mmCIF file of C-alpha atoms and ligand atoms in Angstrom:
data_model
loop_
_atom_site.group_PDB
_atom_site.id
_atom_site.type_symbol
_atom_site.label_atom_id
_atom_site.label_comp_id
_atom_site.label_asym_id
_atom_site.label_seq_id
_atom_site.Cartn_x
_atom_site.Cartn_y
_atom_site.Cartn_z
ATOM 1 C CA UNK K 1 0.001 0.001 -0.001
ATOM 2 C CA UNK K 2 1.152 3.467 -0.752
ATOM 3 C CA UNK K 3 2.172 5.510 2.238
ATOM 4 C CA UNK K 4 1.985 8.904 0.575
ATOM 5 C CA UNK K 5 -0.506 11.281 2.131
ATOM 6 C CA UNK K 6 -3.317 12.918 0.239
ATOM 7 C CA UNK K 7 -3.335 16.711 0.200
ATOM 8 C CA UNK K 8 -6.784 16.830 1.787
ATOM 9 C CA UNK K 9 -5.066 17.376 5.134
ATOM 10 C CA UNK K 10 -4.510 20.976 4.156
ATOM 11 C CA UNK K 11 -8.235 21.660 4.568
ATOM 12 C CA UNK K 12 -7.878 22.959 8.155
ATOM 13 C CA UNK K 13 -6.763 26.394 6.989
ATOM 14 C CA UNK K 14 -9.771 26.698 4.708
ATOM 15 C CA UNK K 15 -12.028 25.791 7.639
ATOM 16 C CA UNK K 16 -10.606 28.584 9.790
ATOM 17 C CA UNK K 17 -11.064 31.042 6.946
ATOM 18 C CA UNK K 18 -14.689 29.953 6.476
ATOM 19 C CA UNK K 19 -15.409 30.489 10.178
ATOM 20 C CA UNK K 20 -13.930 33.991 10.023
ATOM 21 C CA UNK K 21 -15.963 34.800 6.919
ATOM 22 C CA UNK K 22 -19.153 33.410 8.430
ATOM 23 C CA UNK K 23 -18.688 35.659 11.478
ATOM 24 C CA UNK K 24 -18.867 38.638 9.148
ATOM 25 C CA UNK K 25 -22.154 37.549 7.546
ATOM 26 C CA UNK K 26 -25.433 38.773 9.106
ATOM 27 C CA UNK K 27 -27.310 35.961 10.856
ATOM 28 C CA UNK K 28 -30.299 36.014 8.486
ATOM 29 C CA UNK K 29 -28.053 35.441 5.463
ATOM 30 C CA UNK K 30 -26.220 32.749 7.382
ATOM 31 C CA UNK K 31 -29.315 30.700 8.165
ATOM 32 C CA UNK K 32 -30.625 31.083 4.611
ATOM 33 C CA UNK K 33 -27.287 29.907 3.263
ATOM 34 C CA UNK K 34 -27.347 26.911 5.583
ATOM 35 C CA UNK K 35 -30.677 25.810 4.118
ATOM 36 C CA UNK K 36 -30.178 26.485 0.449
ATOM 37 C CA UNK K 37 -26.535 26.001 -0.500
ATOM 38 C CA UNK K 38 -25.116 22.490 -0.514
ATOM 39 C CA UNK K 39 -21.410 22.311 0.367
ATOM 40 C CA UNK K 40 -18.968 22.158 -2.506
ATOM 41 C CA UNK K 41 -18.440 18.607 -3.752
ATOM 42 C CA UNK K 42 -15.207 16.687 -3.470
ATOM 43 C CA UNK K 43 -13.560 18.805 -0.747
ATOM 44 C CA UNK K 44 -12.969 17.107 2.597
ATOM 45 C CA UNK K 45 -12.979 19.716 5.373
ATOM 46 C CA UNK K 46 -11.289 18.062 8.287
ATOM 47 C CA UNK K 47 -7.810 17.454 9.657
ATOM 48 C CA UNK K 48 -4.846 17.941 8.292
ATOM 49 C CA UNK K 49 -7.316 -2.585 3.930
ATOM 50 C CA UNK K 50 -8.961 -3.138 1.173
ATOM 51 C CA UNK K 51 -6.122 -5.758 0.325
ATOM 52 C CA UNK K 52 -2.742 -4.142 1.026
ATOM 53 C CA UNK K 53 -4.343 -0.878 2.058
ATOM 54 C CA UNK K 54 -3.794 1.406 5.019
ATOM 55 C CA UNK K 55 -6.056 3.089 7.552
ATOM 56 C CA UNK K 56 -7.720 6.213 6.269
ATOM 57 C CA UNK K 57 -8.009 9.268 8.502
ATOM 58 C CA UNK K 58 -11.290 10.282 10.104
ATOM 59 C CA UNK K 59 -13.437 12.266 7.616
ATOM 60 C CA UNK K 60 -10.817 11.865 4.888
ATOM 61 C CA UNK K 61 -13.447 10.512 2.462
ATOM 62 C CA UNK K 62 -16.678 12.085 3.773
ATOM 63 C CA UNK K 63 -18.805 10.830 0.862
ATOM 64 C CA UNK K 64 -18.264 7.119 1.419
ATOM 65 C CA UNK K 65 -21.256 5.304 2.913
ATOM 66 C CA UNK K 66 -21.846 1.803 4.221
ATOM 67 C CA UNK K 67 -24.889 0.120 2.686
ATOM 68 C CA UNK K 68 -26.182 -2.295 5.285
ATOM 69 C CA UNK K 69 -28.324 -5.377 4.870
ATOM 70 C CA UNK K 70 -29.982 -6.675 8.039
ATOM 71 C CA UNK K 71 -27.765 -4.293 10.012
ATOM 72 C CA UNK K 72 -24.416 -5.522 8.703
ATOM 73 C CA UNK K 73 -22.096 -3.999 6.133
ATOM 74 C CA UNK K 74 -22.934 -5.260 2.659
ATOM 75 C CA UNK K 75 -21.577 -2.786 0.115
ATOM 76 C CA UNK K 76 -20.212 0.735 -0.029
ATOM 77 C CA UNK K 77 -21.552 3.710 -1.930
ATOM 78 C CA UNK K 78 -20.859 7.397 -2.534
ATOM 79 C CA UNK K 79 -22.978 10.368 -1.507
ATOM 80 C CA UNK K 80 -23.958 12.671 -4.391
ATOM 81 C CA UNK K 81 -26.558 14.946 -2.795
ATOM 82 C CA UNK K 82 -28.685 15.081 0.371
ATOM 83 C CA UNK K 83 -31.020 12.532 -1.232
ATOM 84 C CA UNK K 84 -28.876 10.312 -3.430
ATOM 85 C CA UNK K 85 -26.147 7.698 -3.141
ATOM 86 C CA UNK K 86 -24.543 5.906 -6.084
ATOM 87 C CA UNK K 87 -23.353 2.303 -5.801
ATOM 88 C CA UNK K 88 -23.006 -0.916 -7.809
ATOM 89 C CA UNK K 89 -26.240 -2.420 -9.142
ATOM 90 C CA UNK K 90 -25.117 -5.934 -8.178
ATOM 91 C CA UNK K 91 -25.343 -4.927 -4.496
ATOM 92 C CA UNK K 92 -29.144 -5.207 -4.830
ATOM 93 C CA UNK K 93 -29.247 -8.386 -6.881
ATOM 94 C CA UNK K 94 -32.356 -10.334 -5.850
ATOM 95 C CA UNK K 95 -33.340 -7.716 -3.251
ATOM 96 C CA UNK K 96 -35.014 -4.877 -5.149
ATOM 97 C CA UNK K 97 -38.334 -5.891 -3.574
ATOM 98 C CA UNK K 98 -36.907 -6.055 -0.065
ATOM 99 C CA UNK K 99 -35.397 -2.639 0.398
ATOM 100 C CA UNK K 100 -36.649 -2.440 3.983
ATOM 101 C CA UNK K 101 -33.810 -4.837 4.878
ATOM 102 C CA UNK K 102 -31.325 -2.150 3.861
ATOM 103 C CA UNK K 103 -30.068 1.053 5.388
ATOM 104 C CA UNK K 104 -27.340 3.552 4.611
ATOM 105 C CA UNK K 105 -24.779 4.632 7.216
ATOM 106 C CA UNK K 106 -23.066 7.979 6.581
ATOM 107 C CA UNK K 107 -20.248 9.712 8.422
ATOM 108 C CA UNK K 108 -18.711 6.498 9.757
ATOM 109 C CA UNK K 109 -14.982 5.804 9.911
ATOM 110 C CA UNK K 110 -14.551 2.881 12.285
ATOM 111 C CA UNK K 111 -17.547 0.800 11.321
ATOM 112 C CA UNK K 112 -17.800 -0.693 14.821
ATOM 113 C CA UNK K 113 -17.741 2.779 16.466
ATOM 114 C CA UNK K 114 -19.729 4.962 14.074
ATOM 115 C CA UNK K 115 -20.056 7.651 16.765
ATOM 116 C CA UNK K 116 -22.857 10.128 17.507
ATOM 117 C CA UNK K 117 -22.259 12.158 14.366
ATOM 118 C CA UNK K 118 -22.869 9.255 12.003
ATOM 119 C CA UNK K 119 -26.289 9.202 10.351
ATOM 120 C CA UNK K 120 -28.348 6.201 9.362
ATOM 121 C CA UNK K 121 -31.225 6.406 6.887
ATOM 122 C CA UNK K 122 -33.484 4.001 5.074
ATOM 123 C CA UNK K 123 -33.759 3.521 1.316
ATOM 124 C CA UNK K 124 -36.850 4.782 -0.490
ATOM 125 C CA UNK K 125 -36.020 3.167 -3.821
ATOM 126 C CA UNK K 126 -33.182 1.906 -5.975
ATOM 127 C CA UNK K 127 -32.749 2.636 -9.659
ATOM 128 C CA UNK K 128 -30.376 0.190 -11.327
ATOM 129 C CA UNK K 129 -29.041 1.331 -14.704
ATOM 130 C CA UNK K 130 -31.630 0.320 -17.344
ATOM 131 C CA UNK K 131 -28.957 -1.624 -19.221
ATOM 132 C CA UNK K 132 -27.826 -3.597 -16.189
ATOM 133 C CA UNK K 133 -28.617 -7.277 -16.750
ATOM 134 C CA UNK K 134 -28.047 -8.866 -13.287
ATOM 135 C CA UNK K 135 -25.530 -11.219 -14.917
ATOM 136 C CA UNK K 136 -22.091 -11.490 -13.423
ATOM 137 C CA UNK K 137 -19.733 -8.757 -14.677
ATOM 138 C CA UNK K 138 -22.026 -7.714 -17.528
ATOM 139 C CA UNK K 139 -21.492 -3.956 -17.577
ATOM 140 C CA UNK K 140 -23.598 -0.968 -16.464
ATOM 141 C CA UNK K 141 -23.034 -2.099 -12.869
ATOM 142 C CA UNK K 142 -24.342 1.111 -11.354
ATOM 143 C CA UNK K 143 -27.429 1.960 -9.324
ATOM 144 C CA UNK K 144 -28.793 5.129 -7.794
ATOM 145 C CA UNK K 145 -30.148 4.876 -4.273
ATOM 146 C CA UNK K 146 -32.810 7.344 -3.178
ATOM 147 C CA UNK K 147 -32.629 7.889 0.576
ATOM 148 C CA UNK K 148 -35.922 7.966 2.452
ATOM 149 C CA UNK K 149 -34.997 11.239 4.202
ATOM 150 C CA UNK K 150 -32.558 13.996 3.248
ATOM 151 C CA UNK K 151 -29.307 13.733 5.206
ATOM 152 C CA UNK K 152 -27.560 16.619 6.980
ATOM 153 C CA UNK K 153 -24.226 17.661 5.571
ATOM 154 C CA UNK K 154 -21.422 18.059 8.096
ATOM 155 C CA UNK K 155 -17.648 17.953 8.126
ATOM 156 C CA UNK K 156 -17.897 14.159 7.982
ATOM 157 C CA UNK K 157 -20.806 13.913 5.516
ATOM 158 C CA UNK K 158 -20.118 15.643 2.194
ATOM 159 C CA UNK K 159 -20.870 14.955 -1.474
ATOM 160 C CA UNK K 160 -18.341 13.772 -4.066
ATOM 161 C CA UNK K 161 -18.213 15.369 -7.549
ATOM 162 C CA UNK K 162 -18.990 13.673 -10.827
ATOM 163 C CA UNK K 163 -16.425 14.142 -13.590
ATOM 164 C CA UNK K 164 -17.528 16.624 -16.224
ATOM 165 C CA UNK K 165 -16.941 16.172 -19.969
ATOM 166 C CA UNK K 166 -13.413 17.605 -19.739
ATOM 167 C CA UNK K 167 -12.187 14.697 -17.619
ATOM 168 C CA UNK K 168 -10.057 11.877 -19.031
ATOM 169 C CA UNK K 169 -8.562 9.099 -16.968
ATOM 170 C CA UNK K 170 -5.622 7.895 -19.063
ATOM 171 C CA UNK K 171 -3.476 4.912 -18.024
ATOM 172 C CA UNK K 172 -1.247 5.601 -14.984
ATOM 173 C CA UNK K 173 -3.598 8.272 -13.571
ATOM 174 C CA UNK K 174 -3.316 7.905 -9.807
ATOM 175 C CA UNK K 175 -6.666 7.423 -8.114
ATOM 176 C CA UNK K 176 -7.726 6.068 -4.709
ATOM 177 C CA UNK K 177 -10.186 3.516 -3.460
ATOM 178 C CA UNK K 178 -11.517 3.150 0.056
ATOM 179 C CA UNK K 179 -13.613 0.521 1.752
ATOM 180 C CA UNK K 180 -14.478 -1.708 4.687
ATOM 181 C CA UNK K 181 -14.140 -4.896 2.634
ATOM 182 C CA UNK K 182 -11.984 -7.976 3.236
ATOM 183 C CA UNK K 183 -8.249 -7.487 3.694
ATOM 184 C CA UNK K 184 -7.661 -10.762 1.842
ATOM 185 C CA UNK K 185 -9.910 -13.259 0.123
ATOM 186 C CA UNK K 186 -11.971 -14.673 3.009
ATOM 187 C CA UNK K 187 -10.459 -12.424 5.736
ATOM 188 C CA UNK K 188 -12.822 -9.704 6.974
ATOM 189 C CA UNK K 189 -11.497 -6.317 8.117
ATOM 190 C CA UNK K 190 -10.637 -6.726 11.838
ATOM 191 C CA UNK K 191 -12.036 -4.701 14.769
ATOM 192 C CA UNK K 192 -12.683 -1.738 14.897
ATOM 193 C CA UNK K 193 -13.079 -1.924 11.114
ATOM 194 C CA UNK K 194 -11.265 1.289 10.236
ATOM 195 C CA UNK K 195 -11.951 2.483 6.696
ATOM 196 C CA UNK K 196 -9.055 1.398 4.472
ATOM 197 C CA UNK K 197 -7.621 3.300 1.544
ATOM 198 C CA UNK K 198 -5.402 2.327 -1.347
ATOM 199 C CA UNK K 199 -3.833 4.283 -4.176
ATOM 200 C CA UNK K 200 -4.516 2.590 -7.523
ATOM 201 C CA UNK K 201 -3.206 3.613 -10.939
ATOM 202 C CA UNK K 202 -5.547 3.357 -13.930
ATOM 203 C CA UNK K 203 -4.602 0.453 -16.203
ATOM 204 C CA UNK K 204 -4.718 0.657 -19.998
ATOM 205 C CA UNK K 205 -8.075 -0.826 -21.120
ATOM 206 C CA UNK K 206 -6.521 -2.809 -23.950
ATOM 207 C CA UNK K 207 -4.116 -4.504 -21.562
ATOM 208 C CA UNK K 208 -6.962 -5.189 -19.152
ATOM 209 C CA UNK K 209 -9.106 -6.660 -21.961
ATOM 210 C CA UNK K 210 -6.272 -9.034 -22.812
ATOM 211 C CA UNK K 211 -5.842 -10.030 -19.171
ATOM 212 C CA UNK K 212 -9.537 -10.886 -18.867
ATOM 213 C CA UNK K 213 -9.874 -12.224 -22.430
ATOM 214 C CA UNK K 214 -12.618 -14.854 -22.796
ATOM 215 C CA UNK K 215 -12.674 -15.102 -26.560
ATOM 216 C CA UNK K 216 -13.937 -13.041 -29.470
ATOM 217 C CA UNK K 217 -17.442 -11.685 -28.979
ATOM 218 C CA UNK K 218 -17.398 -12.377 -25.237
ATOM 219 C CA UNK K 219 -15.621 -9.276 -24.058
ATOM 220 C CA UNK K 220 -15.281 -9.245 -20.291
ATOM 221 C CA UNK K 221 -14.114 -5.639 -20.214
ATOM 222 C CA UNK K 222 -16.829 -3.561 -21.856
ATOM 223 C CA UNK K 223 -16.277 0.084 -22.754
ATOM 224 C CA UNK K 224 -18.112 1.250 -19.642
ATOM 225 C CA UNK K 225 -15.551 -0.478 -17.394
ATOM 226 C CA UNK K 226 -12.133 0.620 -16.367
ATOM 227 C CA UNK K 227 -9.388 -1.302 -14.648
ATOM 228 C CA UNK K 228 -7.136 -0.026 -11.887
ATOM 229 C CA UNK K 229 -4.567 -1.525 -9.573
ATOM 230 C CA UNK K 230 -1.434 -3.604 -9.888
ATOM 231 C CA UNK K 231 -0.603 -6.392 -12.346
ATOM 232 C CA UNK K 232 1.730 -7.923 -9.741
ATOM 233 C CA UNK K 233 -1.224 -8.355 -7.359
ATOM 234 C CA UNK K 234 -0.956 -7.740 -3.569
ATOM 235 C CA UNK K 235 -3.108 -4.610 -3.504
ATOM 236 C CA UNK K 236 -6.748 -4.468 -4.609
ATOM 237 C CA UNK K 237 -10.386 -4.078 -3.674
ATOM 238 C CA UNK K 238 -12.072 -7.187 -2.278
ATOM 239 C CA UNK K 239 -15.380 -8.603 -1.053
ATOM 240 C CA UNK K 240 -17.399 -5.894 0.705
ATOM 241 C CA UNK K 241 -15.686 -3.042 -1.144
ATOM 242 C CA UNK K 242 -18.166 -3.298 -4.015
ATOM 243 C CA UNK K 243 -20.174 -0.196 -4.778
ATOM 244 C CA UNK K 244 -17.528 2.051 -3.242
ATOM 245 C CA UNK K 245 -15.732 4.897 -4.988
ATOM 246 C CA UNK K 246 -12.701 5.041 -7.240
ATOM 247 C CA UNK K 247 -11.696 8.633 -6.541
ATOM 248 C CA UNK K 248 -9.449 10.828 -8.645
ATOM 249 C CA UNK K 249 -8.386 14.316 -7.638
ATOM 250 C CA UNK K 250 -8.481 16.922 -10.388
ATOM 251 C CA UNK K 251 -7.730 20.567 -9.752
ATOM 252 C CA UNK K 252 -8.225 20.124 -6.040
ATOM 253 C CA UNK K 253 -11.590 18.339 -6.164
ATOM 254 C CA UNK K 254 -12.213 14.659 -5.683
ATOM 255 C CA UNK K 255 -14.215 13.161 -8.529
ATOM 256 C CA UNK K 256 -15.973 9.812 -8.723
ATOM 257 C CA UNK K 257 -14.074 8.145 -11.567
ATOM 258 C CA UNK K 258 -15.475 4.678 -11.028
ATOM 259 C CA UNK K 259 -17.439 2.289 -8.839
ATOM 260 C CA UNK K 260 -15.845 -0.862 -7.421
ATOM 261 C CA UNK K 261 -17.533 -3.611 -9.423
ATOM 262 C CA UNK K 262 -15.707 -6.912 -9.851
ATOM 263 C CA UNK K 263 -12.467 -8.777 -10.467
ATOM 264 C CA UNK K 264 -11.285 -12.364 -10.439
ATOM 265 C CA UNK K 265 -10.470 -12.964 -6.780
ATOM 266 C CA UNK K 266 -8.668 -10.226 -4.891
ATOM 267 C CA UNK K 267 -5.153 -8.892 -5.403
ATOM 268 C CA UNK K 268 -4.149 -11.755 -7.686
ATOM 269 C CA UNK K 269 -1.451 -11.362 -10.277
ATOM 270 C CA UNK K 270 -2.783 -10.145 -13.652
ATOM 271 C CA UNK K 271 -6.309 -9.831 -12.230
ATOM 272 C CA UNK K 272 -6.721 -6.140 -11.407
ATOM 273 C CA UNK K 273 -9.901 -4.617 -10.005
ATOM 274 C CA UNK K 274 -12.607 -3.708 -12.511
ATOM 275 C CA UNK K 275 -14.676 -0.573 -12.021
ATOM 276 C CA UNK K 276 -17.803 0.872 -13.593
ATOM 277 C CA UNK K 277 -16.587 3.897 -15.525
ATOM 278 C CA UNK K 278 -18.446 7.040 -14.451
ATOM 279 C CA UNK K 279 -17.329 8.880 -17.576
ATOM 280 C CA UNK K 280 -19.618 6.502 -19.476
ATOM 281 C CA UNK K 281 -22.598 6.966 -17.151
ATOM 282 C CA UNK K 282 -22.354 10.590 -16.122
ATOM 283 C CA UNK K 283 -25.289 11.865 -18.159
ATOM 284 C CA UNK K 284 -27.606 9.139 -16.851
ATOM 285 C CA UNK K 285 -26.704 10.048 -13.277
ATOM 286 C CA UNK K 286 -27.080 13.722 -14.075
ATOM 287 C CA UNK K 287 -30.559 13.199 -15.490
ATOM 288 C CA UNK K 288 -31.769 11.383 -12.393
ATOM 289 C CA UNK K 289 -29.958 13.190 -9.595
ATOM 290 C CA UNK K 290 -31.026 16.792 -9.330
ATOM 291 C CA UNK K 291 -28.266 18.978 -7.960
ATOM 292 C CA UNK K 292 -25.356 16.577 -8.486
ATOM 293 C CA UNK K 293 -22.160 18.633 -8.833
ATOM 294 C CA UNK K 294 -19.729 18.217 -11.716
ATOM 295 C CA UNK K 295 -16.084 19.220 -11.772
ATOM 296 C CA UNK K 296 -13.214 18.803 -14.185
ATOM 297 C CA UNK K 297 -10.262 20.485 -15.786
ATOM 298 C CA UNK K 298 -12.125 23.576 -16.908
ATOM 299 C CA UNK K 299 -12.190 26.180 -14.170
ATOM 300 C CA UNK K 300 -15.545 27.158 -12.765
ATOM 301 C CA UNK K 301 -17.007 23.665 -12.674
ATOM 302 C CA UNK K 302 -17.566 23.048 -16.394
ATOM 303 C CA UNK K 303 -21.274 22.238 -16.113
ATOM 304 C CA UNK K 304 -21.766 22.512 -19.871
ATOM 305 C CA UNK K 305 -20.919 19.276 -21.639
ATOM 306 C CA UNK K 306 -18.578 19.513 -24.607
ATOM 307 C CA UNK K 307 -19.880 18.462 -28.037
ATOM 308 C CA UNK K 308 -20.333 14.695 -28.337
ATOM 309 C CA UNK K 309 -17.681 14.470 -31.042
ATOM 310 C CA UNK K 310 -14.997 15.552 -28.593
ATOM 311 C CA UNK K 311 -15.811 12.917 -26.038
ATOM 312 C CA UNK K 312 -13.271 10.105 -25.820
ATOM 313 C CA UNK K 313 -15.828 7.789 -24.326
ATOM 314 C CA UNK K 314 -19.244 7.190 -25.765
ATOM 315 C CA UNK K 315 -21.961 7.434 -23.203
ATOM 316 C CA UNK K 316 -24.085 4.337 -22.873
ATOM 317 C CA UNK K 317 -27.569 4.532 -24.384
ATOM 318 C CA UNK K 318 -30.448 4.210 -21.959
ATOM 319 C CA UNK K 319 -33.687 4.954 -23.730
ATOM 320 C CA UNK K 320 -36.046 4.291 -20.865
ATOM 321 C CA UNK K 321 -38.290 6.951 -19.331
ATOM 322 C CA UNK K 322 -37.324 8.049 -15.853
ATOM 323 C CA UNK K 323 -39.610 7.317 -12.907
ATOM 324 C CA UNK K 324 -41.088 10.306 -11.079
ATOM 325 C CA UNK K 325 -38.827 11.703 -8.378
HETATM 326 C C1 4AZ U 401 -16.659 -8.181 -4.312
HETATM 327 O O1 4AZ U 401 -17.072 -9.316 -4.395
HETATM 328 C C2 4AZ U 401 -15.410 -7.829 -5.026
HETATM 329 N N1 4AZ U 401 -10.778 -7.559 -6.685
HETATM 330 C C3 4AZ U 401 -15.032 -6.521 -5.137
HETATM 331 C C4 4AZ U 401 -13.885 -6.205 -5.809
HETATM 332 C C5 4AZ U 401 -13.120 -7.186 -6.363
HETATM 333 C C6 4AZ U 401 -13.477 -8.509 -6.260
HETATM 334 C C7 4AZ U 401 -14.642 -8.821 -5.575
HETATM 335 C C8 4AZ U 401 -11.876 -6.803 -7.079
HETATM 336 O O2 4AZ U 401 -17.248 -7.321 -3.652
#
């Protein structure tokens, strides 16, 4: 596991500045702002095992959530807005009619000591991608989870950004994953289940397709997947990490580049982790999730998509009507 620190630890200075600024704002404006403006996406505010990972710091990844089934950790997910979490569709395989078994835990770090500032909410409904087929590793492994009550943002509960159309994730881009999944195949994360993090470079898709080659016409790596990790093995996502974020920092904001989806085993040689590529599904998410924030290379947020012809990755078609929100 990489020991290098992420620059999010520099957020303390920003926090102090915000407090000073807030003291200068009349109270009426302050309370209005607290109701209407969501915090900026992808910017942790606080402080400063996955397989082969290391402990994260408290509130280092404030958008990661634990999706619980019957009260125990089942999958991870990422917070997009006060109402929406994004995760892997396969996390709900066979359970779309039994959502009352599930809950979402936000603001946790040590899963066994979530603390008084963690929040737990139920799930109102789950929208798997219309192209998701419930088959193993079939692509479009992404689902949107509508929470049954809006959550409160805090320094430990913040939204992640979606990549805008300016974002590319070429091979060797350094991204991070985090999760409470197994630390080896069959070995659960030990007490107190501290959120693990791991730096993973993006792997060239052609190389990954060859590694997972099943024969012509049976592509394992579809163009809405991306691979990340290490060909030598040893470091990877594993069981229980599914649904969690692959996070890439661009111009100071953390973007959701992918969703932990599958892989053959965990941390095995030539079997890197496979992720649902958010660049391929951004517009679907954007259509469903009102208020999701986009960031990229263009300064000022880049909310306007570039012309389709300039996109490196074709977005996946999904010609189904959306359900009412
Ligand atoms: C899982 O079953 C899982 N090595 C997640 C990630 C990987 C394998 C399995 C990638 O949740």
